[in-house]
Coordinates of C-alpha atoms in Angstrom, one line a residue:
M1 CA 150.2 113.9 32.5
S2 CA 149.0 116.0 35.4
N3 CA 150.5 119.5 36.0
V4 CA 153.5 119.6 38.3
Q5 CA 153.1 121.5 41.5
N6 CA 155.5 123.5 43.8
N7 CA 156.4 126.1 41.2
R8 CA 157.8 123.6 38.8
T9 CA 155.4 124.8 36.1
Q10 CA 154.8 128.3 35.1
P11 CA 152.0 129.3 32.7
V12 CA 153.2 130.8 29.5
A13 CA 150.1 131.8 27.4
D14 CA 148.2 128.5 27.0
K15 CA 151.2 126.2 27.5
Y16 CA 153.4 125.2 30.4
F17 CA 157.0 125.8 31.1
F18 CA 158.9 123.1 33.2
Q19 CA 161.9 123.8 35.4
A20 CA 164.0 121.1 37.0
S21 CA 167.7 120.7 37.8
A22 CA 170.0 118.0 36.6
A23 CA 170.7 117.1 40.2
E24 CA 167.0 116.2 40.7
F25 CA 167.1 114.0 37.6
K26 CA 169.9 112.0 39.2
K27 CA 167.6 111.1 42.2
I28 CA 165.6 108.9 39.9
P29 CA 167.5 105.6 39.0
G30 CA 168.7 105.7 35.4
C31 CA 168.5 109.5 35.5
P32 CA 165.5 109.9 33.1
I33 CA 164.8 113.5 32.0
A34 CA 161.6 113.4 34.1
Y35 CA 161.0 117.2 33.9
W36 CA 157.4 116.7 34.8
A37 CA 158.0 115.0 38.2
S38 CA 156.8 116.9 41.2
A39 CA 158.8 117.7 44.3
S40 CA 157.1 114.9 46.2
I41 CA 158.1 112.4 43.6
Y42 CA 161.7 113.5 43.7
S43 CA 161.6 113.4 47.5
A44 CA 160.3 109.8 47.4
F45 CA 163.1 108.8 45.1
D46 CA 165.6 110.5 47.4
S47 CA 164.6 108.0 50.1
A48 CA 167.5 106.2 51.8
K49 CA 165.9 102.8 51.3
R50 CA 165.4 100.9 48.0
I51 CA 163.4 97.8 47.2
S52 CA 166.7 96.0 46.9
D53 CA 167.6 96.8 50.5
M54 CA 164.9 94.4 51.8
T55 CA 164.2 92.0 48.9
S56 CA 166.1 90.0 46.3
L57 CA 164.8 89.6 42.7
H58 CA 165.4 86.4 40.8
R59 CA 165.1 85.5 37.1
G60 CA 163.9 82.0 36.2
I61 CA 164.7 79.2 33.7
S62 CA 164.9 79.6 30.0
T63 CA 163.9 76.2 28.5
G64 CA 165.6 76.7 25.1
N65 CA 162.6 74.7 23.6
T66 CA 159.3 75.7 25.1
D67 CA 157.2 73.5 22.7
L68 CA 159.2 70.4 23.8
F69 CA 159.2 71.1 27.6
A70 CA 156.2 73.2 28.5
R71 CA 152.5 72.4 28.4
L72 CA 149.2 73.7 29.7
W73 CA 148.2 71.7 32.7
H74 CA 145.1 70.2 31.2
E75 CA 147.0 68.5 28.5
V76 CA 148.7 65.8 30.6
P77 CA 147.6 63.0 32.9
I78 CA 146.7 64.5 36.3
K79 CA 148.7 61.8 38.1
N80 CA 151.9 63.1 36.4
L81 CA 151.4 66.6 37.8
C82 CA 152.7 68.1 41.1
I83 CA 150.1 70.8 41.6
G84 CA 148.5 72.4 44.7
D85 CA 150.1 74.2 47.5
N86 CA 151.6 71.1 49.1
G87 CA 154.7 72.9 50.5
V88 CA 158.3 73.4 49.3
E89 CA 159.7 70.0 50.4
S90 CA 156.8 68.1 48.9
A91 CA 157.5 69.7 45.5
R92 CA 161.3 69.1 45.8
L93 CA 160.8 65.5 46.7
S94 CA 158.1 64.8 44.1
V95 CA 158.7 62.2 41.5
A96 CA 156.2 63.9 39.2
R97 CA 157.1 64.9 35.7
W98 CA 155.2 68.2 35.4
F99 CA 155.4 71.2 37.8
P100 CA 153.6 74.6 37.8
Y101 CA 155.6 76.9 35.6
N102 CA 155.4 80.7 36.1
R103 CA 155.6 82.4 32.7
G104 CA 154.1 85.8 33.6
G105 CA 150.9 86.4 31.6
S106 CA 148.2 89.0 31.1
F107 CA 147.2 91.9 33.4
R108 CA 145.9 90.3 36.6
K109 CA 146.7 91.4 40.2
W110 CA 146.8 89.4 43.5
Y111 CA 146.3 85.9 42.3
G112 CA 145.9 83.7 39.3
L113 CA 147.2 82.8 35.8
G114 CA 148.5 79.4 36.9
I115 CA 147.9 77.3 33.7
D116 CA 151.5 76.5 32.5
I117 CA 153.5 73.5 33.5
L118 CA 157.1 72.4 32.9
D119 CA 158.9 69.1 32.5
Y120 CA 161.1 69.2 35.5
E121 CA 161.3 65.6 36.5
N122 CA 164.7 64.9 38.2
N123 CA 165.5 68.6 38.4
G124 CA 165.0 69.1 34.7
R125 CA 166.9 66.1 33.4
R126 CA 165.4 66.2 29.9
M127 CA 166.1 69.9 29.4
I128 CA 169.6 69.5 30.6
E129 CA 170.3 66.5 28.4
S130 CA 168.7 68.3 25.4
A131 CA 170.9 71.4 26.0
E132 CA 174.0 69.2 26.3
K133 CA 173.2 67.7 22.8
G134 CA 172.8 71.2 21.4
E135 CA 169.1 70.6 20.8
S136 CA 167.9 73.4 23.1
P137 CA 169.9 76.6 22.4
G138 CA 169.4 79.3 24.9
F139 CA 168.7 76.9 27.8
R140 CA 169.6 78.6 31.1
H141 CA 169.0 77.1 34.5
D142 CA 168.7 80.4 36.3
G143 CA 167.3 80.9 39.8
S144 CA 167.0 77.2 40.6
S145 CA 167.6 77.8 44.4
E146 CA 164.3 79.8 44.4
Y147 CA 162.2 77.2 42.7
F148 CA 159.2 75.9 44.6
L149 CA 159.3 78.7 47.2
P150 CA 156.2 80.9 47.8
T151 CA 157.0 84.3 46.4
I152 CA 155.7 87.4 44.5
T153 CA 155.7 87.5 40.7
W154 CA 154.8 90.0 38.0
T155 CA 154.0 90.2 34.4
A156 CA 157.3 91.4 32.9
L157 CA 156.1 92.3 29.5
T158 CA 153.0 94.3 29.7
A159 CA 151.1 96.5 27.2
G160 CA 149.1 98.1 30.0
K161 CA 149.5 98.5 33.8
P162 CA 151.9 96.5 36.0
S163 CA 150.4 93.6 38.0
F164 CA 151.8 91.6 40.8
R165 CA 150.6 88.3 42.1
L166 CA 151.2 85.9 45.0
L167 CA 152.8 82.7 43.8
E168 CA 152.2 79.8 46.1
A169 CA 154.7 77.0 46.9
G170 CA 155.5 74.6 44.1
Y171 CA 156.3 76.7 41.0
I172 CA 159.3 76.7 38.7
L173 CA 160.2 80.3 37.8
G174 CA 160.4 81.2 34.2
H175 CA 162.5 83.8 32.4
K176 CA 159.4 86.1 32.0
G177 CA 158.0 84.9 35.3
S178 CA 160.6 86.1 37.8
S179 CA 160.2 86.4 41.5
I180 CA 160.6 88.8 44.4
K181 CA 161.9 87.3 47.6
T182 CA 160.9 89.2 50.7
P183 CA 161.8 88.9 54.4
D184 CA 159.9 86.3 56.4
G185 CA 156.4 87.4 57.2
S186 CA 156.4 90.4 54.9
R187 CA 155.5 88.9 51.6
L188 CA 151.9 90.0 51.5
A189 CA 152.8 93.5 52.7
F190 CA 155.2 93.9 49.8
L191 CA 152.5 92.5 47.5
S192 CA 150.2 95.3 48.7
L193 CA 153.0 97.9 48.0
F194 CA 153.7 96.6 44.5
N195 CA 150.0 96.7 43.5
S196 CA 149.5 100.2 44.8
N197 CA 149.1 103.1 42.5
T198 CA 152.1 104.8 44.1
F199 CA 154.3 102.0 42.9
E200 CA 152.7 102.2 39.5
R201 CA 153.6 105.9 39.4
F202 CA 157.2 105.2 40.3
L203 CA 157.5 102.7 37.4
E204 CA 156.3 105.4 35.0
Y205 CA 159.7 107.1 35.6
T206 CA 162.0 104.1 35.7
S207 CA 160.2 101.7 33.2
P208 CA 158.8 103.8 30.4
T209 CA 158.8 100.9 28.0
L210 CA 156.6 97.8 28.1
D211 CA 159.2 95.6 29.8
I212 CA 159.4 95.8 33.6
N213 CA 162.8 94.3 34.4
I214 CA 164.5 93.3 37.6
S215 CA 166.9 96.2 37.8
Q216 CA 164.1 98.7 37.5
L217 CA 162.1 97.1 40.3
S218 CA 165.1 96.8 42.6
S219 CA 165.9 100.5 42.4
L220 CA 162.4 101.8 43.4
P221 CA 162.1 103.5 46.8
L222 CA 160.6 102.1 50.0
P223 CA 158.5 104.4 52.2
E224 CA 160.1 105.7 55.4
N225 CA 157.1 104.5 57.5
F226 CA 155.8 101.2 56.3
D227 CA 153.2 99.5 58.4
F228 CA 153.7 95.8 57.4
S229 CA 150.9 94.5 59.5
Q230 CA 148.2 96.8 58.0
A231 CA 149.4 96.3 54.4
G232 CA 149.7 92.5 54.9
N233 CA 146.1 92.2 56.3
M234 CA 144.8 94.1 53.3
A235 CA 146.6 91.7 50.9
I236 CA 145.2 88.6 52.7
E237 CA 141.7 89.7 51.8
L238 CA 142.6 90.8 48.2
V239 CA 144.4 87.5 47.5
N240 CA 141.5 85.5 48.8
L241 CA 139.0 87.3 46.5
G242 CA 141.3 86.8 43.6
K243 CA 141.8 83.1 44.5
I244 CA 138.0 82.4 44.8
D245 CA 137.5 84.1 41.4
W246 CA 140.3 82.3 39.6
N247 CA 139.3 78.8 40.9
S248 CA 135.7 79.3 39.9
Y249 CA 136.6 78.5 36.2
E250 CA 137.4 75.0 34.9
T251 CA 140.8 76.2 33.4
S252 CA 142.1 76.4 37.0
W253 CA 143.7 73.2 38.3
D254 CA 142.0 74.0 41.7
F255 CA 138.5 74.2 40.1
T256 CA 136.1 72.0 42.0
S257 CA 132.6 72.8 40.8
L258 CA 130.6 75.4 38.9
P259 CA 129.4 78.4 41.0
L260 CA 126.1 78.4 39.1
L261 CA 125.4 74.9 40.5
S262 CA 126.4 75.7 44.1
S263 CA 123.7 75.0 46.7
D264 CA 124.5 78.5 48.2
R265 CA 123.3 80.1 45.0
R266 CA 120.5 77.7 44.0
Q267 CA 117.1 79.2 43.3
P268 CA 113.9 77.7 41.8
T269 CA 114.9 78.6 38.2
L270 CA 118.2 79.0 36.3
K271 CA 117.4 82.7 35.7
A272 CA 116.9 83.4 39.4
T273 CA 120.1 81.4 40.2
Y274 CA 122.1 83.4 37.8
Q275 CA 120.7 86.7 39.2
N276 CA 121.7 85.5 42.7
L277 CA 125.2 84.6 41.5
R278 CA 125.5 87.9 39.6
A279 CA 124.7 89.9 42.7
H280 CA 127.4 88.0 44.6
W281 CA 129.9 88.7 41.8
R282 CA 129.0 92.4 42.0
E283 CA 129.6 92.4 45.8
M284 CA 133.0 90.7 45.3
T285 CA 134.0 93.3 42.7
L286 CA 133.0 96.3 44.8
E287 CA 134.6 94.7 47.9
M288 CA 137.9 94.4 45.9
Q289 CA 137.6 97.9 44.6
H290 CA 137.1 99.2 48.2
L291 CA 140.1 97.2 49.5
E292 CA 142.3 98.4 46.7
E293 CA 141.4 102.0 47.3
E294 CA 142.2 101.6 51.0
N295 CA 145.5 100.0 50.0
N296 CA 146.3 102.9 47.7
R297 CA 145.5 105.3 50.6
I298 CA 148.0 103.5 52.9
F299 CA 150.9 104.1 50.5
I300 CA 149.9 107.5 49.3
D301 CA 150.1 108.6 52.9
A302 CA 153.3 106.6 53.5
Y303 CA 155.1 108.3 50.6
G304 CA 153.5 111.8 51.2
L305 CA 151.9 111.8 47.8
Q306 CA 148.5 113.2 48.8
G307 CA 148.8 116.1 46.4
E308 CA 150.0 113.8 43.6
L309 CA 147.6 110.8 43.6
T310 CA 144.1 109.9 44.6
P311 CA 143.3 106.3 45.8
D312 CA 140.5 105.8 43.2
V313 CA 140.6 102.5 41.3
P314 CA 138.3 102.2 38.2
L315 CA 136.3 99.1 37.8
R316 CA 138.2 98.0 34.7
E317 CA 141.3 97.6 36.9
I318 CA 139.5 95.2 39.4
T319 CA 141.0 92.0 37.9
L320 CA 138.3 89.5 38.6
T321 CA 137.0 87.4 35.8
C322 CA 133.5 87.8 37.1
N323 CA 133.9 91.6 36.7
P324 CA 132.7 92.4 33.1
H325 CA 134.5 95.8 33.1
Y326 CA 137.8 94.0 33.4
R327 CA 136.9 90.9 31.4
Y328 CA 135.5 92.7 28.3
G329 CA 137.0 96.2 28.5
N330 CA 135.4 99.5 29.5
D331 CA 134.3 100.7 26.1
K332 CA 130.9 99.1 26.3
S333 CA 127.6 100.0 27.9
E334 CA 126.4 98.4 31.0
E335 CA 123.8 96.5 29.0
E336 CA 126.4 95.2 26.6
L337 CA 128.6 94.1 29.5
E338 CA 125.8 92.3 31.2
A339 CA 124.8 90.5 28.0
L340 CA 128.4 89.3 27.4
L341 CA 128.8 88.1 31.0
L342 CA 125.4 86.2 30.9
A343 CA 126.3 84.6 27.6
D344 CA 129.7 83.5 28.8
T345 CA 128.2 82.1 32.0
M346 CA 125.8 80.0 30.0
R347 CA 128.7 78.8 27.8
E348 CA 130.6 77.8 31.0
L349 CA 127.5 75.9 32.1
I350 CA 127.5 74.0 28.8
S351 CA 131.2 73.3 28.9
Y352 CA 130.8 71.9 32.4
A353 CA 127.9 69.8 31.2
V354 CA 130.0 68.3 28.5
G355 CA 132.7 67.6 31.1
C356 CA 130.1 65.7 33.0
M357 CA 129.0 63.8 29.8
F358 CA 132.6 62.5 29.5
G359 CA 133.2 61.9 33.2
R360 CA 135.8 64.6 33.6
Y361 CA 133.5 66.0 36.2
S362 CA 130.6 64.7 38.2
L363 CA 127.6 66.3 39.8
D364 CA 128.2 64.1 42.8
E365 CA 131.8 64.8 43.7
P366 CA 134.0 68.0 43.4
G367 CA 137.0 68.3 41.2
L368 CA 138.4 66.1 38.5
I369 CA 137.1 62.5 38.2
L370 CA 138.6 61.0 35.0
A371 CA 141.8 62.9 34.0
N372 CA 144.4 60.2 33.4
Q373 CA 145.2 58.6 30.2
G374 CA 142.9 55.8 28.9
E375 CA 140.5 55.9 31.8
T376 CA 137.1 54.2 31.3
I377 CA 133.6 54.3 32.5
E378 CA 134.6 51.5 35.0
D379 CA 137.1 53.9 36.5
Y380 CA 134.4 56.5 36.9
L381 CA 132.0 54.1 38.5
K382 CA 134.6 53.0 41.1
Q383 CA 134.7 56.6 42.3
I384 CA 131.0 57.4 41.7
P385 CA 129.1 54.2 42.1
E386 CA 125.6 55.7 41.7
P387 CA 125.9 58.9 39.6
S388 CA 123.0 61.2 39.3
F389 CA 124.1 62.0 35.7
M390 CA 125.7 59.1 33.8
P391 CA 128.7 59.8 31.6
D392 CA 128.9 58.4 28.1
A393 CA 130.2 54.8 28.3
Q394 CA 132.0 54.7 24.9
N395 CA 133.7 58.2 25.0
V396 CA 132.0 59.2 21.8
I397 CA 129.2 61.8 21.7
P398 CA 127.6 62.5 18.3
M399 CA 127.0 66.2 17.5
M400 CA 124.6 66.1 14.6
E401 CA 122.2 68.5 13.0
G402 CA 119.3 66.2 13.4
E403 CA 118.5 64.1 16.4
W404 CA 119.7 60.9 14.7
F405 CA 121.1 59.4 17.9
T406 CA 119.6 59.2 21.4
D407 CA 122.9 60.3 22.8
N408 CA 123.3 63.3 20.6
I409 CA 125.0 66.1 22.5
N410 CA 122.0 68.5 22.6
I411 CA 119.8 65.7 23.9
R412 CA 122.3 64.9 26.6
F413 CA 122.5 68.6 27.5
R414 CA 118.7 68.7 28.0
E415 CA 119.1 65.7 30.3
F416 CA 121.8 67.5 32.2
L417 CA 119.6 70.6 32.6
R418 CA 116.7 68.5 33.9
T419 CA 119.1 66.7 36.4
T420 CA 120.6 69.9 37.8
F421 CA 117.5 72.2 37.8
G422 CA 114.6 69.8 37.7
E423 CA 111.7 69.1 35.4
A424 CA 109.3 71.7 36.7
H425 CA 111.0 74.7 35.1
F426 CA 112.9 72.8 32.4
K427 CA 111.4 74.7 29.4
E428 CA 111.9 78.0 31.1
N429 CA 115.5 77.2 32.0
L430 CA 116.3 76.0 28.5
A431 CA 114.8 79.1 27.0
F432 CA 116.9 81.2 29.4
V433 CA 120.1 79.5 28.1
E434 CA 119.1 79.8 24.5
Q435 CA 118.1 83.5 24.9
A436 CA 121.5 84.2 26.4
L437 CA 123.3 82.5 23.6
G438 CA 121.1 84.1 20.9
K439 CA 120.3 80.7 19.3
D440 CA 118.8 77.3 20.1
I441 CA 121.0 74.8 21.8
R442 CA 121.4 72.5 18.8
K443 CA 122.7 75.4 16.6
Y444 CA 125.0 76.4 19.4
F445 CA 126.6 73.0 19.6
L446 CA 126.9 72.8 15.8
R447 CA 128.2 76.3 15.1
D448 CA 129.9 77.6 18.2
F449 CA 130.7 75.1 20.9
Y450 CA 133.9 73.7 19.5
S451 CA 135.4 77.1 18.6
D452 CA 134.5 78.3 22.1
H453 CA 136.2 75.2 23.6
V454 CA 139.3 75.7 21.6
R455 CA 139.5 79.3 22.7
R456 CA 138.8 78.5 26.3
Y457 CA 141.6 75.9 26.3
K458 CA 144.0 78.2 24.4
K459 CA 144.2 76.0 21.3
R460 CA 145.0 72.9 23.3
P461 CA 141.5 71.3 23.4
I462 CA 140.7 68.4 25.6
Y463 CA 137.7 67.4 23.6
W464 CA 138.4 66.5 20.0
L465 CA 135.9 66.8 17.2
F466 CA 135.8 64.1 14.5
S467 CA 134.2 66.0 11.5
S468 CA 133.6 65.1 7.9
P469 CA 134.7 67.7 5.3
K470 CA 131.4 69.5 5.1
G471 CA 130.4 68.8 8.7
S472 CA 127.6 66.4 7.9
F473 CA 129.0 64.0 10.5
N474 CA 130.4 65.2 13.8
A475 CA 131.4 63.2 16.9
L476 CA 133.2 64.5 20.0
I477 CA 135.7 62.5 22.2
Y478 CA 137.6 63.2 25.4
M479 CA 141.3 62.9 24.8
H480 CA 142.1 61.6 28.3
R481 CA 139.8 58.6 27.7
Y482 CA 141.1 58.0 24.2
Q483 CA 142.2 54.4 23.5
P484 CA 143.4 52.8 20.2
H485 CA 139.9 51.5 19.5
T486 CA 138.2 54.9 19.9
V487 CA 138.5 55.8 16.2
G488 CA 136.8 52.4 15.5
T489 CA 133.9 53.4 17.8
V490 CA 133.6 56.7 15.9
L491 CA 133.6 54.7 12.6
E492 CA 130.7 52.6 14.0
Y493 CA 128.7 55.8 14.6
L494 CA 129.5 57.0 11.1
R495 CA 128.4 53.7 9.5
D496 CA 125.2 53.6 11.6
F497 CA 124.4 57.1 10.5
K498 CA 125.3 56.6 6.9
D499 CA 124.3 53.0 6.1
E500 CA 121.3 52.6 8.4
K501 CA 119.7 55.9 9.4
L502 CA 120.4 58.0 6.3
Q503 CA 119.7 55.1 3.9
A504 CA 116.4 54.3 5.7
R505 CA 115.4 57.9 5.4
K506 CA 116.3 57.9 1.7
N507 CA 114.3 54.7 1.1
H508 CA 111.3 56.3 2.8
L509 CA 111.6 59.4 0.6
E510 CA 111.9 57.3 -2.6
A511 CA 108.7 55.6 -1.7
V512 CA 107.0 58.9 -1.2
S513 CA 108.3 60.2 -4.5
I514 CA 106.5 57.5 -6.4
S515 CA 103.5 57.1 -4.1
A516 CA 100.1 57.5 -5.7
G517 CA 98.8 58.9 -2.4
A518 CA 101.4 61.6 -2.2
S519 CA 100.7 65.1 -3.5
Q520 CA 102.9 66.7 -6.1
G521 CA 104.3 69.1 -3.5
E522 CA 105.2 66.2 -1.2
K523 CA 106.9 64.3 -4.1
T524 CA 108.9 67.4 -5.1
K525 CA 110.0 68.0 -1.5
A526 CA 111.0 64.3 -1.2
L527 CA 113.1 64.5 -4.4
K528 CA 114.9 67.5 -3.1
E529 CA 115.7 65.8 0.2
I530 CA 116.9 62.7 -1.7
E531 CA 119.3 64.9 -3.7
K532 CA 120.6 66.4 -0.5
I533 CA 121.0 62.9 1.1
N534 CA 122.9 61.7 -1.9
K535 CA 125.4 64.5 -1.5
I536 CA 125.8 63.7 2.2
L537 CA 126.3 60.0 1.4
A538 CA 129.0 60.8 -1.1
E539 CA 130.8 63.0 1.4
L540 CA 130.6 60.4 4.1
D541 CA 131.6 57.5 1.8
N542 CA 134.8 59.5 0.9
Y543 CA 135.4 60.4 4.6
E544 CA 135.1 56.7 5.6
R545 CA 137.1 55.3 2.8
D546 CA 139.9 57.8 2.6
V547 CA 140.2 59.0 6.2
L548 CA 138.3 57.3 9.0
Y549 CA 138.6 53.6 8.1
P550 CA 142.4 53.8 7.4
L551 CA 142.9 55.6 10.7
A552 CA 140.7 53.1 12.6
T553 CA 142.7 50.1 11.3
E554 CA 145.9 51.9 12.3
Q555 CA 144.9 51.7 16.0
L556 CA 146.9 54.9 16.7
E557 CA 148.5 55.2 20.1
I558 CA 148.9 58.6 21.8
D559 CA 150.9 59.8 24.8
L560 CA 149.2 62.7 26.7
D561 CA 152.6 63.8 28.0
D562 CA 153.5 64.7 24.4
G563 CA 150.9 67.4 24.5
V564 CA 148.0 68.3 22.2
K565 CA 150.3 70.1 19.7
A566 CA 152.1 66.7 19.1
N567 CA 149.1 64.4 19.2
Y568 CA 146.3 66.3 17.5
P569 CA 148.0 66.5 14.0
N570 CA 148.5 62.7 14.0
F571 CA 144.8 62.3 13.3
G572 CA 145.0 64.5 10.2
P573 CA 141.7 65.4 8.4
A574 CA 139.7 63.1 10.6
L575 CA 139.6 65.9 13.2
K576 CA 138.2 69.4 12.8
H577 CA 140.8 71.7 11.5
I578 CA 142.4 74.1 14.0
A579 CA 144.6 76.8 12.6
G580 CA 148.1 76.5 14.0
L581 CA 147.5 73.1 15.4
S582 CA 146.2 70.7 12.7
G583 CA 148.7 68.9 10.5

C-alpha cells in the first residue's frame, strides 16, 4: 500500500505511524478501519452523491438446478436459441427455448464472456414447475423485470481485479451475473467509471474480500463533476475493441470467420499472414491501453485523486484474448508469450478447419452452416451449392496413426491448407504450422487435438471421438449431425480397417516372413510387425464385439437440448474418456 499523504503518516525510525479519526472512518460505507486512506480518499467518500442515487442494481435468477436448466450455447440446436442483439421486445416475444444467461465469469472488461444459456421458454416454465415439485431447491426468480434489457454487469466473485462489461439486450440475469441499471443515455459513461482505476481503489476499502456485492457497489461515491459525454465516447471505442476481439474466436455465438483467413490480412504465405495479423493485434492492444489510460485520467481528475493514482494500465490488464500478456499471464518472457500465441493461433486454424470438414463452417459463407440436430450434407449443399472445400458426407472422419483412409483427418487438413493458402507455398505453410505446434500434424491430431478441443469447449465438446481402448482406432463425429445410424457408420470404418486393411497388411508381412527372396533382417522386421498387428486386431475385435457393435444395433437417439453432459455418457466406453463427463 502506498504511503498516505497530508501528514497522516509520520516516520518513526524505519516504520510508519498512521493517524486517523473515527469520524473519518465513518465516511466510508461499512466504516472499515481504513487507517491508510488519504485525505483525498476520505473527501471522495464524503461526496453527497452515491452510485445508488443514479442507478439501481439488480440480482438475477437462481435456477436451483444449474445442470438441468443451463447449457453452453454450442451444445444445443441453433434454431432453439434466441441470441444476438435483436432488441428487448424480440427476446420477450421469442418462442425459443434457450436464452443468453449472464453468470459472471473471469476477469474481462468492456465486453465478452457470453457463452452460457438458460432454459427460459415460456418465462422459465420448466424451472418454475420443477421448483413447485421440490426438485429445484433454492430456485429464486429474482430481477425478472430487468431481464432482456441492455445493462452493465460485473464478475461478482473475483480472485483478482474487478471487471465490468456491457451486456446487450436479450440476457437473463443470473445470481452471480447481476446488473446495474443506469439512466437513459448514460450506460456507457457509467461503464467507463466502473472500469476506471479510481473505482477499483474505492472497492479496496468497501469490498476487501473476493466477493463484490450489490450493496458495496451501491454505496460508492459519484464524482461531483462527471462529463457523461466524454466518458461515454471513450467507452464506445473500448467496447468496440472488446467486441471485435471476443467475436474473433469460434466459442462466441457471433463468430463469423477466422481472422487469419480474412482477405484484409492475407499475404502470400501463412507466416506472412500471421505476422500481419499479429501486428494488427498489437495495435489493438496498444490502442485499448491508451484509451484505458485516458479513461483513468478523466476520473482521477474528476475525483481529485491526482496525488493518489496514476492513469497507467499494465498490458496484463488489457483484457483482449489477442493480447498474450493478459491471455497467458505476465510472468513469461516476450519470446515465451509470442510462442504461446502463435501456437494457439495455429490450433485455432486447425479447429476451424475441422469445423469446415464437418460442415459447421464454410470457407464460402460466414457464420454457422450446419448447427441443428441431425443435419446432413444435403442441408449443407442447399446453403453452399458449390463449396470450395467439401465437408465429409458421412459425418465420420478417421483419425489414425497411419494414412489408412483417404479421408484421414491429417490428409483432409492438408487439403484445407491447400484450398485456403494455395499450392505454391503449401510445404512452407505446413512446416510453419508444425513448427508452431512443435510436432508434425499427424502427431498433433493423435496426441493433442481432442484434449485441446475439450478444453476449448469447456468439457462440452461438439466433436466426439470414438476410440478403442488403446487408441489403435479413432474416428471423429460432429454431434449436431449425429443420427441413430452414425455409430453403424463408425463400425463400418472399424471393420474396413480391421478386416480389410490390417488383415491385408498382415498377409503381406506373412508372405515376406517366409519368402526366399527376403533377407533375414526383413523377415525379422516382418515378424515383429505381425506381432504388433495381432495385438491391435485383438484390441479391435474386443472393441467391436463388446462395445461398438452392441451400440450400433441399439440405434441410440440423442436430444441436443439435453446437453453434452447428459448425452456423452450414454455412449459409454465407445467414446474417448473425459474426466467428469464420461459415464
